[in-house]
Amino acid sequence: MEINVVQKVMKVNDELAEAVRKSLADAGVLALNIMSSPGSGKTTLIEKTLAALNHSIRVGVIEGDPETSLDAERIAKYDVPVTQIETAGGCHLEANLVQRALANFDLPNLDLLIIENVGNLVCPASFDLGEAAKVVMVSTTEGHDKPAKYPNMFRKADAIILNKVDLMPYVDFNFEKFRDYVHQLNPGAPLIDISCVTGEGLDAWLLWIEERLALESAQPVS
Amino acid sequence: MHEFSLAERILECALEVSGEHGGAAIERVVLEIGALRAVVPESLKFAFEAASMETAAEGALLEWREIPAEVECRSCLETYCPQDIVWCCPGCGATGGRAVRGDELIITSVSLSDTPCLEGAIR
């Protein structure tokens, strides 16, 4: 007996993501989903962002990792609410994990929620978390070919960050090729070059966040 | 390996259908997998076989039809099937665009056995 069903396999995740999106919108919180390979500098970027904002914007952070609460411990030093999600080996965050983590935050008292996804350039791209924008980060030490090798991730990004530009003279990284790949895959996304060590480009990143915050607050709350 | 969590979702959907039909054993699950879904069908099949052990879907065949990608050009709004990782419109040459097809991950049918599965085999 063959039963026609036509069920979206992602239905449960997508419904939870919509619920997360609504909770965040109702509370006026902008959520950013930051994705990259392990070691490209997501946590450091969040630390630099928190230091630069110096509590001028109320920020909460969700840290995703397969194991340990090491990143949450780093973020907690900045005196902001932070929750660590341990995926127990899972290679990406899903909306149910984010929804559960939201219970740890006083959302009306936040402006910005930064979600650091599990370090991985493949799986996180497939799961909507209810975020307002996806940010993909790559670092010069990883090589300029990452956008070409992982196009799905880069196509879906609302902003693309190139970190560790201070190391560019010392590594095999062809910036023109990288920029061309990024522009060909996603002509609409801004490419922000930064160094978390020297602070170069961080202003552009903070400006982008400010613009997104302004956009978010201009959206009517449903 | 997001295929493992996707396999869990597929199994849940299939077991729900089985539950609606008296817990009948699941013989086959048919999917549509879009080319842009970043799913490796063979990995999904392996994960599904592992996840479905000791359930009404144990031993069920997982079959799939691949759905090609189709993109709407951001410039001239023509739709086309991209031939490369860089989506380049064959009409106007603009890159980028919006995927209108190829992101599917859908269960289209579940085949159930006419004989109910063993008691206790429904998870």
mmCIF file of C-alpha atoms in Angstrom:
data_model
loop_
_atom_site.group_PDB
_atom_site.id
_atom_site.type_symbol
_atom_site.label_atom_id
_atom_site.label_comp_id
_atom_site.label_asym_id
_atom_site.label_seq_id
_atom_site.Cartn_x
_atom_site.Cartn_y
_atom_site.Cartn_z
ATOM 1 C CA MET A 1 0.000 0.000 0.000
ATOM 2 C CA GLU A 2 1.622 3.229 -1.181
ATOM 3 C CA ILE A 3 0.625 6.376 0.689
ATOM 4 C CA ASN A 4 1.299 9.741 -0.938
ATOM 5 C CA VAL A 5 2.368 12.128 1.776
ATOM 6 C CA VAL A 6 4.402 15.082 0.433
ATOM 7 C CA GLN A 7 5.956 16.100 3.712
ATOM 8 C CA LYS A 8 8.779 18.538 3.906
ATOM 9 C CA VAL A 9 11.470 16.823 5.911
ATOM 10 C CA MET A 10 12.599 20.178 7.281
ATOM 11 C CA LYS A 11 9.057 21.071 8.343
ATOM 12 C CA VAL A 12 9.612 20.665 12.085
ATOM 13 C CA ASN A 13 12.832 22.675 12.043
ATOM 14 C CA ASP A 14 11.299 25.364 9.836
ATOM 15 C CA GLU A 15 8.245 25.720 12.085
ATOM 16 C CA LEU A 16 10.439 26.068 15.168
ATOM 17 C CA ALA A 17 12.638 28.570 13.323
ATOM 18 C CA GLU A 18 9.546 30.644 12.546
ATOM 19 C CA ALA A 19 8.571 30.535 16.235
ATOM 20 C CA VAL A 20 12.078 31.700 17.177
ATOM 21 C CA ARG A 21 11.888 34.467 14.552
ATOM 22 C CA LYS A 22 8.562 35.633 15.970
ATOM 23 C CA SER A 23 9.825 35.630 19.584
ATOM 24 C CA LEU A 24 12.821 37.701 18.529
ATOM 25 C CA ALA A 25 10.762 40.103 16.398
ATOM 26 C CA ASP A 26 8.200 40.596 19.173
ATOM 27 C CA ALA A 27 11.019 41.492 21.545
ATOM 28 C CA GLY A 28 12.753 43.674 18.944
ATOM 29 C CA VAL A 29 15.937 41.591 18.935
ATOM 30 C CA LEU A 30 18.194 41.288 15.894
ATOM 31 C CA ALA A 31 19.652 37.780 15.667
ATOM 32 C CA LEU A 32 22.795 37.060 13.655
ATOM 33 C CA ASN A 33 23.872 33.513 12.826
ATOM 34 C CA ILE A 34 27.653 33.455 12.469
ATOM 35 C CA MET A 35 29.080 30.521 10.550
ATOM 36 C CA SER A 36 32.611 29.507 9.597
ATOM 37 C CA SER A 37 35.164 26.715 9.763
ATOM 38 C CA PRO A 38 36.630 25.936 13.173
ATOM 39 C CA GLY A 39 39.417 28.369 14.009
ATOM 40 C CA SER A 40 38.587 31.163 11.580
ATOM 41 C CA GLY A 41 37.919 33.515 14.489
ATOM 42 C CA LYS A 42 34.181 33.590 15.265
ATOM 43 C CA THR A 43 34.580 33.720 19.036
ATOM 44 C CA THR A 44 37.352 36.299 18.827
ATOM 45 C CA LEU A 45 35.180 38.446 16.551
ATOM 46 C CA ILE A 46 32.359 38.252 19.102
ATOM 47 C CA GLU A 47 34.782 39.213 21.876
ATOM 48 C CA LYS A 48 36.073 42.195 19.873
ATOM 49 C CA THR A 49 32.510 43.203 19.040
ATOM 50 C CA LEU A 50 31.456 43.111 22.701
ATOM 51 C CA ALA A 51 34.541 45.091 23.724
ATOM 52 C CA ALA A 52 33.932 47.724 21.044
ATOM 53 C CA LEU A 53 30.226 48.067 21.820
ATOM 54 C CA ASN A 54 31.038 48.373 25.533
ATOM 55 C CA HIS A 55 27.395 47.752 26.518
ATOM 56 C CA SER A 56 26.101 50.570 24.276
ATOM 57 C CA ILE A 57 23.958 47.872 22.669
ATOM 58 C CA ARG A 58 22.452 45.124 24.802
ATOM 59 C CA VAL A 59 23.878 41.868 23.443
ATOM 60 C CA GLY A 60 23.200 38.233 24.239
ATOM 61 C CA VAL A 61 25.296 35.375 22.873
ATOM 62 C CA ILE A 62 24.518 31.752 22.086
ATOM 63 C CA GLU A 63 27.602 29.609 21.638
ATOM 64 C CA GLY A 64 27.343 26.370 19.694
ATOM 65 C CA ASP A 65 30.001 23.678 19.910
ATOM 66 C CA PRO A 66 30.068 19.880 19.768
ATOM 67 C CA GLU A 67 31.587 19.758 23.278
ATOM 68 C CA THR A 68 32.771 22.014 26.162
ATOM 69 C CA SER A 69 31.645 25.395 27.430
ATOM 70 C CA LEU A 70 35.022 27.003 26.722
ATOM 71 C CA ASP A 71 33.590 29.642 24.387
ATOM 72 C CA ALA A 72 30.790 30.607 26.789
ATOM 73 C CA GLU A 73 33.417 31.055 29.504
ATOM 74 C CA ARG A 74 35.333 33.433 27.217
ATOM 75 C CA ILE A 75 32.197 35.446 26.410
ATOM 76 C CA ALA A 76 30.993 35.572 30.027
ATOM 77 C CA LYS A 77 34.036 37.713 30.866
ATOM 78 C CA TYR A 78 32.395 40.536 28.916
ATOM 79 C CA ASP A 79 29.508 40.576 31.363
ATOM 80 C CA VAL A 80 26.806 39.729 28.835
ATOM 81 C CA PRO A 81 24.213 36.958 29.027
ATOM 82 C CA VAL A 82 25.561 33.860 27.297
ATOM 83 C CA THR A 83 24.336 30.308 26.835
ATOM 84 C CA GLN A 84 26.410 27.427 25.559
ATOM 85 C CA ILE A 85 24.727 24.796 23.426
ATOM 86 C CA GLU A 86 26.656 21.541 23.358
ATOM 87 C CA THR A 87 25.461 19.498 20.405
ATOM 88 C CA ALA A 88 27.058 16.275 21.692
ATOM 89 C CA GLY A 89 28.946 15.764 18.462
ATOM 90 C CA GLY A 90 26.325 17.356 16.215
ATOM 91 C CA CYS A 91 27.850 19.337 13.357
ATOM 92 C CA HIS A 92 25.367 22.242 13.304
ATOM 93 C CA LEU A 93 22.754 24.035 15.367
ATOM 94 C CA GLU A 94 19.063 23.391 14.778
ATOM 95 C CA ALA A 95 16.090 25.604 15.590
ATOM 96 C CA ASN A 96 14.923 23.485 18.536
ATOM 97 C CA LEU A 97 18.280 23.997 20.275
ATOM 98 C CA VAL A 98 18.090 27.750 19.751
ATOM 99 C CA GLN A 99 14.477 27.852 20.922
ATOM 100 C CA ARG A 100 15.458 26.050 24.124
ATOM 101 C CA ALA A 101 18.407 28.406 24.656
ATOM 102 C CA LEU A 102 16.161 31.480 24.253
ATOM 103 C CA ALA A 103 14.524 30.604 27.582
ATOM 104 C CA ASN A 104 17.807 31.632 29.259
ATOM 105 C CA PHE A 105 17.558 35.206 27.959
ATOM 106 C CA ASP A 106 15.444 38.159 28.974
ATOM 107 C CA LEU A 107 14.650 39.004 25.352
ATOM 108 C CA PRO A 108 12.906 42.387 25.876
ATOM 109 C CA ASN A 109 16.149 43.539 27.486
ATOM 110 C CA LEU A 110 18.260 42.645 24.446
ATOM 111 C CA ASP A 111 18.899 44.458 21.155
ATOM 112 C CA LEU A 112 21.182 41.925 19.536
ATOM 113 C CA LEU A 113 21.541 38.160 19.804
ATOM 114 C CA ILE A 114 24.680 36.684 18.305
ATOM 115 C CA ILE A 115 24.492 32.971 17.578
ATOM 116 C CA GLU A 116 27.861 31.337 17.004
ATOM 117 C CA ASN A 117 27.177 28.207 14.999
ATOM 118 C CA VAL A 118 29.244 25.028 15.174
ATOM 119 C CA GLY A 119 32.464 25.395 13.166
ATOM 120 C CA ASN A 120 31.619 23.836 9.825
ATOM 121 C CA LEU A 121 31.204 25.246 6.312
ATOM 122 C CA VAL A 122 28.665 22.654 5.150
ATOM 123 C CA CYS A 123 25.886 21.606 7.515
ATOM 124 C CA PRO A 124 24.957 24.899 9.232
ATOM 125 C CA ALA A 125 23.869 26.347 5.872
ATOM 126 C CA SER A 126 21.016 23.838 5.692
ATOM 127 C CA PHE A 127 19.244 24.776 8.929
ATOM 128 C CA ASP A 128 17.173 27.895 9.495
ATOM 129 C CA LEU A 129 17.561 28.965 13.125
ATOM 130 C CA GLY A 130 15.090 31.846 13.008
ATOM 131 C CA GLU A 131 17.888 34.396 12.602
ATOM 132 C CA ALA A 132 17.457 37.711 10.803
ATOM 133 C CA ALA A 133 20.758 37.412 8.958
ATOM 134 C CA LYS A 134 23.455 34.868 8.204
ATOM 135 C CA VAL A 135 27.084 35.946 8.445
ATOM 136 C CA VAL A 136 29.776 33.738 6.942
ATOM 137 C CA MET A 137 33.364 34.183 8.014
ATOM 138 C CA VAL A 138 36.506 32.850 6.377
ATOM 139 C CA SER A 139 40.120 33.582 7.267
ATOM 140 C CA THR A 140 43.136 34.115 5.054
ATOM 141 C CA THR A 141 44.936 31.087 6.517
ATOM 142 C CA GLU A 142 42.214 28.814 5.130
ATOM 143 C CA GLY A 143 42.925 29.760 1.509
ATOM 144 C CA HIS A 144 41.097 31.815 -1.099
ATOM 145 C CA ASP A 145 39.252 28.861 -2.587
ATOM 146 C CA LYS A 146 36.764 28.300 0.257
ATOM 147 C CA PRO A 147 33.838 30.091 -1.462
ATOM 148 C CA ALA A 148 34.316 27.947 -4.565
ATOM 149 C CA LYS A 149 34.507 24.760 -2.484
ATOM 150 C CA TYR A 150 31.563 25.571 -0.222
ATOM 151 C CA PRO A 151 29.272 27.621 -2.484
ATOM 152 C CA ASN A 152 26.044 26.812 -0.658
ATOM 153 C CA MET A 153 27.192 28.547 2.508
ATOM 154 C CA PHE A 154 28.397 31.655 0.673
ATOM 155 C CA ARG A 155 25.283 31.945 -1.499
ATOM 156 C CA LYS A 156 23.092 32.115 1.578
ATOM 157 C CA ALA A 157 25.123 34.751 3.424
ATOM 158 C CA ASP A 158 23.834 38.250 4.112
ATOM 159 C CA ALA A 159 27.377 39.374 4.870
ATOM 160 C CA ILE A 160 30.764 37.752 4.316
ATOM 161 C CA ILE A 161 33.733 38.481 6.578
ATOM 162 C CA LEU A 162 37.354 37.845 5.661
ATOM 163 C CA ASN A 163 39.354 37.631 8.903
ATOM 164 C CA LYS A 164 43.101 37.589 9.579
ATOM 165 C CA VAL A 165 43.897 40.066 6.790
ATOM 166 C CA ASP A 166 47.032 40.980 8.776
ATOM 167 C CA LEU A 167 48.401 37.530 7.830
ATOM 168 C CA MET A 168 47.782 37.967 4.112
ATOM 169 C CA PRO A 169 51.463 38.718 3.267
ATOM 170 C CA TYR A 170 52.577 35.489 4.939
ATOM 171 C CA VAL A 171 50.096 32.969 3.567
ATOM 172 C CA ASP A 172 49.099 31.710 0.153
ATOM 173 C CA PHE A 173 45.948 33.760 -0.225
ATOM 174 C CA ASN A 174 44.958 35.423 -3.488
ATOM 175 C CA PHE A 175 42.602 38.208 -2.470
ATOM 176 C CA GLU A 176 41.460 39.016 -6.028
ATOM 177 C CA LYS A 177 40.466 35.398 -6.659
ATOM 178 C CA PHE A 178 38.681 35.250 -3.304
ATOM 179 C CA ARG A 179 36.804 38.484 -3.987
ATOM 180 C CA ASP A 180 35.812 37.293 -7.467
ATOM 181 C CA TYR A 181 34.484 33.974 -6.108
ATOM 182 C CA VAL A 182 32.476 35.817 -3.456
ATOM 183 C CA HIS A 183 31.041 38.353 -5.898
ATOM 184 C CA GLN A 184 30.168 35.692 -8.440
ATOM 185 C CA LEU A 185 28.434 33.497 -5.872
ATOM 186 C CA ASN A 186 26.696 36.265 -3.969
ATOM 187 C CA PRO A 187 26.859 39.670 -5.658
ATOM 188 C CA GLY A 188 24.553 41.254 -3.096
ATOM 189 C CA ALA A 189 26.431 40.438 0.111
ATOM 190 C CA PRO A 190 28.949 42.935 1.463
ATOM 191 C CA LEU A 191 32.489 41.617 1.887
ATOM 192 C CA ILE A 192 34.046 42.955 5.088
ATOM 193 C CA ASP A 193 37.812 42.531 5.497
ATOM 194 C CA ILE A 194 38.964 42.512 9.101
ATOM 195 C CA SER A 195 41.748 41.603 11.462
ATOM 196 C CA CYS A 196 40.671 40.804 14.981
ATOM 197 C CA VAL A 197 44.326 41.210 16.027
ATOM 198 C CA THR A 198 45.006 44.705 14.650
ATOM 199 C CA GLY A 199 41.390 45.876 14.719
ATOM 200 C CA GLU A 200 41.495 46.718 11.005
ATOM 201 C CA GLY A 201 38.034 46.677 9.450
ATOM 202 C CA LEU A 202 36.152 46.177 12.703
ATOM 203 C CA ASP A 203 34.503 49.589 12.228
ATOM 204 C CA ALA A 204 32.959 48.383 8.972
ATOM 205 C CA TRP A 205 31.615 45.294 10.752
ATOM 206 C CA LEU A 206 30.151 47.377 13.590
ATOM 207 C CA LEU A 207 28.592 49.745 11.049
ATOM 208 C CA TRP A 208 26.981 46.797 9.279
ATOM 209 C CA ILE A 209 25.503 45.638 12.620
ATOM 210 C CA GLU A 210 24.207 49.164 13.280
ATOM 211 C CA GLU A 211 22.553 49.249 9.858
ATOM 212 C CA ARG A 212 20.908 45.874 10.484
ATOM 213 C CA LEU A 213 19.730 47.024 13.908
ATOM 214 C CA ALA A 214 18.190 50.133 12.325
ATOM 215 C CA LEU A 215 16.529 47.944 9.698
ATOM 216 C CA GLU A 216 15.205 45.592 12.379
ATOM 217 C CA SER A 217 13.724 48.390 14.481
ATOM 218 C CA ALA A 218 12.055 49.814 11.343
ATOM 219 C CA GLN A 219 10.214 46.502 10.796
ATOM 220 C CA PRO A 220 6.653 46.498 12.103
ATOM 221 C CA VAL A 221 6.204 43.999 14.929
ATOM 222 C CA SER A 222 3.632 41.434 13.841
ATOM 223 C CA MET B 1 27.089 14.849 8.570
ATOM 224 C CA HIS B 2 23.736 16.589 8.734
ATOM 225 C CA GLU B 3 22.386 13.534 6.924
ATOM 226 C CA PHE B 4 22.005 11.799 10.289
ATOM 227 C CA SER B 5 19.660 14.424 11.667
ATOM 228 C CA LEU B 6 17.775 14.525 8.366
ATOM 229 C CA ALA B 7 17.439 10.725 8.485
ATOM 230 C CA GLU B 8 15.915 11.042 11.968
ATOM 231 C CA ARG B 9 13.353 13.541 10.612
ATOM 232 C CA ILE B 10 12.511 11.271 7.662
ATOM 233 C CA LEU B 11 12.085 8.341 10.016
ATOM 234 C CA GLU B 12 9.764 10.361 12.275
ATOM 235 C CA CYS B 13 7.588 11.328 9.274
ATOM 236 C CA ALA B 14 7.477 7.732 8.004
ATOM 237 C CA LEU B 15 6.615 6.345 11.456
ATOM 238 C CA GLU B 16 3.834 8.910 11.732
ATOM 239 C CA VAL B 17 2.335 7.624 8.471
ATOM 240 C CA SER B 18 2.717 4.051 9.705
ATOM 241 C CA GLY B 19 1.046 5.020 12.994
ATOM 242 C CA GLU B 20 -1.918 6.456 11.091
ATOM 243 C CA HIS B 21 -2.328 3.051 9.431
ATOM 244 C CA GLY B 22 -2.255 0.824 12.441
ATOM 245 C CA GLY B 23 1.501 0.583 12.765
ATOM 246 C CA ALA B 24 2.014 -1.207 9.474
ATOM 247 C CA ALA B 25 5.594 -2.090 8.581
ATOM 248 C CA ILE B 26 7.249 0.430 6.258
ATOM 249 C CA GLU B 27 8.591 -1.070 3.057
ATOM 250 C CA ARG B 28 9.729 1.962 1.100
ATOM 251 C CA VAL B 29 10.147 5.702 1.553
ATOM 252 C CA VAL B 30 10.463 7.868 -1.555
ATOM 253 C CA LEU B 31 12.070 11.295 -1.435
ATOM 254 C CA GLU B 32 12.701 14.239 -3.685
ATOM 255 C CA ILE B 33 16.144 15.707 -3.070
ATOM 256 C CA GLY B 34 17.046 19.058 -4.583
ATOM 257 C CA ALA B 35 20.493 19.559 -6.081
ATOM 258 C CA LEU B 36 21.043 22.583 -3.815
ATOM 259 C CA ARG B 37 20.138 20.748 -0.597
ATOM 260 C CA ALA B 38 23.718 19.667 0.065
ATOM 261 C CA VAL B 39 22.520 16.180 0.866
ATOM 262 C CA VAL B 40 24.556 13.122 -0.081
ATOM 263 C CA PRO B 41 21.825 10.579 -0.864
ATOM 264 C CA GLU B 42 24.014 7.542 -0.158
ATOM 265 C CA SER B 43 24.926 8.967 3.266
ATOM 266 C CA LEU B 44 21.272 9.673 3.933
ATOM 267 C CA LYS B 45 20.403 6.075 3.001
ATOM 268 C CA PHE B 46 23.075 4.737 5.332
ATOM 269 C CA ALA B 47 21.913 7.004 8.165
ATOM 270 C CA PHE B 48 18.274 6.054 7.592
ATOM 271 C CA GLU B 49 19.102 2.355 7.736
ATOM 272 C CA ALA B 50 20.923 2.892 11.032
ATOM 273 C CA ALA B 51 18.214 5.094 12.541
ATOM 274 C CA SER B 52 15.358 2.793 11.539
ATOM 275 C CA MET B 53 16.675 -0.317 13.241
ATOM 276 C CA GLU B 54 14.148 -1.828 15.663
ATOM 277 C CA THR B 55 11.373 0.397 14.327
ATOM 278 C CA ALA B 56 8.511 -0.217 11.893
ATOM 279 C CA ALA B 57 10.870 1.070 9.193
ATOM 280 C CA GLU B 58 13.633 -1.483 9.756
ATOM 281 C CA GLY B 59 14.722 -2.842 6.395
ATOM 282 C CA ALA B 60 12.705 -0.261 4.463
ATOM 283 C CA LEU B 61 14.129 0.930 1.147
ATOM 284 C CA LEU B 62 14.972 4.602 0.864
ATOM 285 C CA GLU B 63 14.623 5.797 -2.710
ATOM 286 C CA TRP B 64 14.995 9.248 -4.148
ATOM 287 C CA ARG B 65 14.531 11.397 -7.216
ATOM 288 C CA GLU B 66 16.978 14.218 -7.714
ATOM 289 C CA ILE B 67 15.506 17.616 -8.538
ATOM 290 C CA PRO B 68 17.786 19.841 -10.622
ATOM 291 C CA ALA B 69 18.490 23.421 -9.612
ATOM 292 C CA GLU B 70 16.674 26.279 -11.292
ATOM 293 C CA VAL B 71 17.635 29.884 -10.717
ATOM 294 C CA GLU B 72 15.899 33.180 -11.403
ATOM 295 C CA CYS B 73 18.377 35.751 -12.696
ATOM 296 C CA ARG B 74 18.656 38.746 -10.376
ATOM 297 C CA SER B 75 19.037 41.056 -13.350
ATOM 298 C CA CYS B 76 16.741 39.976 -16.199
ATOM 299 C CA LEU B 77 14.503 37.651 -14.096
ATOM 300 C CA GLU B 78 14.845 34.800 -16.613
ATOM 301 C CA THR B 79 14.943 31.342 -15.071
ATOM 302 C CA TYR B 80 17.676 28.927 -16.041
ATOM 303 C CA CYS B 81 19.374 25.729 -14.901
ATOM 304 C CA PRO B 82 22.852 26.639 -13.632
ATOM 305 C CA GLN B 83 25.663 24.640 -15.199
ATOM 306 C CA ASP B 84 28.359 25.602 -12.716
ATOM 307 C CA ILE B 85 28.765 26.556 -9.055
ATOM 308 C CA VAL B 86 28.769 30.169 -10.212
ATOM 309 C CA TRP B 87 25.236 30.915 -11.352
ATOM 310 C CA CYS B 88 25.687 32.789 -14.606
ATOM 311 C CA CYS B 89 22.588 33.740 -16.593
ATOM 312 C CA PRO B 90 22.878 32.406 -20.175
ATOM 313 C CA GLY B 91 20.723 35.328 -21.343
ATOM 314 C CA CYS B 92 22.315 38.424 -19.839
ATOM 315 C CA GLY B 93 25.472 37.076 -18.170
ATOM 316 C CA ALA B 94 24.629 38.346 -14.667
ATOM 317 C CA THR B 95 25.866 36.219 -11.791
ATOM 318 C CA GLY B 96 23.965 35.336 -8.646
ATOM 319 C CA GLY B 97 20.218 34.973 -8.453
ATOM 320 C CA ARG B 98 17.464 33.341 -6.504
ATOM 321 C CA ALA B 99 16.992 29.590 -6.388
ATOM 322 C CA VAL B 100 13.426 28.743 -7.373
ATOM 323 C CA ARG B 101 13.952 24.980 -7.553
ATOM 324 C CA GLY B 102 16.497 22.561 -6.155
ATOM 325 C CA ASP B 103 16.164 23.213 -2.427
ATOM 326 C CA GLU B 104 13.600 20.449 -1.930
ATOM 327 C CA LEU B 105 13.825 17.739 0.665
ATOM 328 C CA ILE B 106 10.424 16.119 0.542
ATOM 329 C CA ILE B 107 8.964 12.731 1.347
ATOM 330 C CA THR B 108 6.604 12.025 -1.519
ATOM 331 C CA SER B 109 5.358 8.594 -0.522
ATOM 332 C CA VAL B 110 5.591 5.889 2.071
ATOM 333 C CA SER B 111 4.804 2.285 1.152
ATOM 334 C CA LEU B 112 3.363 0.148 3.911
ATOM 335 C CA SER B 113 3.105 -3.602 4.191
ATOM 336 C CA ASP B 114 -0.354 -5.150 4.287
ATOM 337 C CA THR B 115 0.734 -7.191 7.272
ATOM 338 C CA PRO B 116 1.281 -5.305 10.528
ATOM 339 C CA CYS B 117 4.768 -5.302 11.947
ATOM 340 C CA LEU B 118 5.642 -7.122 15.147
ATOM 341 C CA GLU B 119 4.256 -5.698 18.335
ATOM 342 C CA GLY B 120 6.654 -3.344 20.020
ATOM 343 C CA ALA B 121 8.481 -2.539 16.820
ATOM 344 C CA ILE B 122 7.093 0.985 16.624
ATOM 345 C CA ARG B 123 9.331 3.568 18.129
#
